């Protein structure tokens, strides 16, 4: 099977070299590059391009391999009932098939100051383990000073992706990796589901430094993530120490109007090319660029993944929604083009 996008020139090709069944509805796809090797950081995702009736559709899947172990590039994905592309990949894709990707992106990565960090807590639920698995392997193999805790929620151990690998890692890195598997079918209800009561208990149990100094990574269903974030905030953990990856691009986002809906000029630098165009609400910068067929990166189109982040060097970009850029990113001039609108004048962006 070859899923060919409408304009394949700007995409990278990946051939599936192996497929591993992880649980009943989860598979890992292992790739070999066909043209150029794809660089990535642990915790990032690949955005794939599919062609649906001559129209491009994109889906992102987190990378489960770790560059620190020189593992071949791989993604791990769950079959979604009624899901167009997760079903296509899980049910019909075979070894030897070729997929098209725009490459790796995402901000759910280890920080630049990792040498100063002492402990990482990973909170994962279900398929949310995928980017966490890559980060956790990298933290253990590459950063020998780090203490690592994984709190991993599933219905039961048969559905737990990477269960055996994780148990083996806990043995290999005894003293550095602690794992709390939570199974919602457990008879012990006090340790079944992660809740705003259980999370502080587990932090007290496993923390080796002050809870405000731990770096937390969260990935799972929307309600799980919301509970975990609020609970950490209530514990006094600063937002800068909470990293989150949201797989859900479906839940509606609030609709708010920019403070300025006048048309403004945008100068956009992409891959050494400069484009000039006008953007006016309700069209976002990304929508305007797509209409002009400018090869600009994007995936979720809802301010949740970070694929479309750009640097704003002049002017002001107002974001209708942002789940990924931190205050530090925003202060450095980073913006999202999918939920971004120029306000108060013209702007210059570099992707
Ligand atoms: C940054 C990022 C990283 C991701 N990483 C992974 C990963 O590592 N592994 C993985 O399996 N998925 C991952 N996803 C989710 C994945 O991209 C798709 O959203 C998912 O596979 C559904 O796509 P689809 O084409 O099968 O379904 P669609 O055809 O888009 O949707 C069909 C129906 O399924 C429901 N649906 C869509 N997405 C979800 C979802 N995520 N959970 C529950 N119901 C849903 C919708 O309600 C919709 O009605 C990631 C998403 C993002 C944004
Ligand atoms: S495309 Fe995902 S944040 Fe913009």
PDB file of C-alpha atoms and ligand atoms in Angstrom, residues 45 59-63 75-87 127 130-131 245-250 299-300 304-305, ligand 1:
ATOM      1  CA  UNK A  45       5.830  12.967  17.083  1.00  0.00           C
ATOM      2  CA  UNK A  59      -2.462  12.676  11.570  1.00  0.00           C
ATOM      3  CA  UNK A  60       0.302  12.725  14.168  1.00  0.00           C
ATOM      4  CA  UNK A  61       1.732   9.752  16.057  1.00  0.00           C
ATOM      5  CA  UNK A  62       4.320   9.982  18.809  1.00  0.00           C
ATOM      6  CA  UNK A  63       7.672   8.327  18.390  1.00  0.00           C
ATOM      7  CA  UNK A  75       5.623   4.847  16.322  1.00  0.00           C
ATOM      8  CA  UNK A  76       3.053   3.036  18.445  1.00  0.00           C
ATOM      9  CA  UNK A  77      -0.608   3.528  17.776  1.00  0.00           C
ATOM     10  CA  UNK A  78      -3.987   2.476  18.953  1.00  0.00           C
ATOM     11  CA  UNK A  79      -6.898   1.500  16.738  1.00  0.00           C
ATOM     12  CA  UNK A  80      -9.730   4.003  17.273  1.00  0.00           C
ATOM     13  CA  UNK A  81     -13.229   2.683  16.629  1.00  0.00           C
ATOM     14  CA  UNK A  82     -14.523   4.635  13.577  1.00  0.00           C
ATOM     15  CA  UNK A  83     -11.098   6.274  13.231  1.00  0.00           C
ATOM     16  CA  UNK A  84     -10.183   6.725   9.565  1.00  0.00           C
ATOM     17  CA  UNK A  85      -6.390   6.483   9.658  1.00  0.00           C
ATOM     18  CA  UNK A  86      -5.684   4.530  12.841  1.00  0.00           C
ATOM     19  CA  UNK A  87      -7.838   1.740  11.374  1.00  0.00           C
ATOM     20  CA  UNK A 127      -1.650   4.970  24.626  1.00  0.00           C
ATOM     21  CA  UNK A 130       4.118   6.321  23.599  1.00  0.00           C
ATOM     22  CA  UNK A 131       6.122   9.580  23.910  1.00  0.00           C
ATOM     23  CA  UNK A 245       1.083  16.200  25.303  1.00  0.00           C
ATOM     24  CA  UNK A 246      -2.506  16.194  24.131  1.00  0.00           C
ATOM     25  CA  UNK A 247      -3.525  13.534  21.561  1.00  0.00           C
ATOM     26  CA  UNK A 248      -7.074  14.852  21.431  1.00  0.00           C
ATOM     27  CA  UNK A 249      -7.674  17.215  18.545  1.00  0.00           C
ATOM     28  CA  UNK A 250     -11.415  16.629  18.576  1.00  0.00           C
ATOM     29  CA  UNK A 299      -0.811  18.983  12.226  1.00  0.00           C
ATOM     30  CA  UNK A 300      -3.682  19.385  14.741  1.00  0.00           C
ATOM     31  CA  UNK A 304      -2.518  21.629  20.813  1.00  0.00           C
ATOM     32  CA  UNK A 305       0.513  20.004  19.193  1.00  0.00           C
TER      33      UNK A 305
HETATM   34  C1  LIG B   1       0.674  15.336  18.925  1.00  0.00           C
HETATM   35  C2  LIG B   1      -0.128  14.066  18.806  1.00  0.00           C
HETATM   36  C3  LIG B   1       0.460  12.831  19.055  1.00  0.00           C
HETATM   37  C4  LIG B   1      -0.285  11.656  18.961  1.00  0.00           C
HETATM   38  N1  LIG B   1       0.329  10.476  19.229  1.00  0.00           N
HETATM   39  C5  LIG B   1      -0.387   9.330  19.148  1.00  0.00           C
HETATM   40  C6  LIG B   1       0.220   8.062  19.427  1.00  0.00           C
HETATM   41  O1  LIG B   1       1.405   7.981  19.745  1.00  0.00           O
HETATM   42  N2  LIG B   1      -0.538   6.954  19.327  1.00  0.00           N
HETATM   43  C7  LIG B   1      -1.863   7.013  18.983  1.00  0.00           C
HETATM   44  O2  LIG B   1      -2.504   5.960  18.910  1.00  0.00           O
HETATM   45  N3  LIG B   1      -2.471   8.191  18.714  1.00  0.00           N
HETATM   46  C8  LIG B   1      -1.764   9.343  18.784  1.00  0.00           C
HETATM   47  N4  LIG B   1      -2.375  10.531  18.495  1.00  0.00           N
HETATM   48  C9  LIG B   1      -3.798  10.529  18.072  1.00  0.00           C
HETATM   49  C10 LIG B   1      -3.868  10.279  16.569  1.00  0.00           C
HETATM   50  O3  LIG B   1      -3.193  11.295  15.858  1.00  0.00           O
HETATM   51  C11 LIG B   1      -5.295  10.276  16.015  1.00  0.00           C
HETATM   52  O4  LIG B   1      -6.028  11.320  16.563  1.00  0.00           O
HETATM   53  C12 LIG B   1      -6.054   9.010  16.285  1.00  0.00           C
HETATM   54  O5  LIG B   1      -5.349   7.881  15.791  1.00  0.00           O
HETATM   55  C13 LIG B   1      -7.416   9.048  15.581  1.00  0.00           C
HETATM   56  O6  LIG B   1      -7.240   9.285  14.196  1.00  0.00           O
HETATM   57  P1  LIG B   1      -8.200   8.570  13.161  1.00  0.00           P
HETATM   58  O7  LIG B   1      -7.910   9.085  11.788  1.00  0.00           O
HETATM   59  O8  LIG B   1      -8.127   7.087  13.347  1.00  0.00           O
HETATM   60  O9  LIG B   1      -9.632   9.031  13.666  1.00  0.00           O
HETATM   61  P2  LIG B   1     -10.583  10.172  13.037  1.00  0.00           P
HETATM   62  O10 LIG B   1     -11.091   9.658  11.745  1.00  0.00           O
HETATM   63  O11 LIG B   1      -9.857  11.451  13.075  1.00  0.00           O
HETATM   64  O12 LIG B   1     -11.746  10.246  14.100  1.00  0.00           O
HETATM   65  C14 LIG B   1     -12.825   9.318  14.135  1.00  0.00           C
HETATM   66  C15 LIG B   1     -13.565   9.363  15.458  1.00  0.00           C
HETATM   67  O13 LIG B   1     -12.713   8.918  16.504  1.00  0.00           O
HETATM   68  C16 LIG B   1     -12.727   9.810  17.604  1.00  0.00           C
HETATM   69  N5  LIG B   1     -11.336  10.100  17.935  1.00  0.00           N
HETATM   70  C17 LIG B   1     -10.408  10.740  17.175  1.00  0.00           C
HETATM   71  N6  LIG B   1      -9.233  10.793  17.809  1.00  0.00           N
HETATM   72  C18 LIG B   1      -9.405  10.184  18.993  1.00  0.00           C
HETATM   73  C19 LIG B   1      -8.524   9.884  20.067  1.00  0.00           C
HETATM   74  N7  LIG B   1      -7.223  10.263  20.052  1.00  0.00           N
HETATM   75  N8  LIG B   1      -9.050   9.209  21.134  1.00  0.00           N
HETATM   76  C20 LIG B   1     -10.330   8.826  21.151  1.00  0.00           C
HETATM   77  N9  LIG B   1     -11.199   9.069  20.148  1.00  0.00           N
HETATM   78  C21 LIG B   1     -10.744   9.730  19.080  1.00  0.00           C
HETATM   79  C22 LIG B   1     -13.421  11.055  17.212  1.00  0.00           C
HETATM   80  O14 LIG B   1     -14.422  11.332  18.141  1.00  0.00           O
HETATM   81  C23 LIG B   1     -14.000  10.762  15.846  1.00  0.00           C
HETATM   82  O15 LIG B   1     -15.394  10.800  15.891  1.00  0.00           O
HETATM   83  C24 LIG B   1      -1.654  11.715  18.586  1.00  0.00           C
HETATM   84  C25 LIG B   1      -2.232  12.957  18.324  1.00  0.00           C
HETATM   85  C26 LIG B   1      -1.496  14.106  18.419  1.00  0.00           C
HETATM   86  C27 LIG B   1      -2.148  15.431  18.124  1.00  0.00           C
END
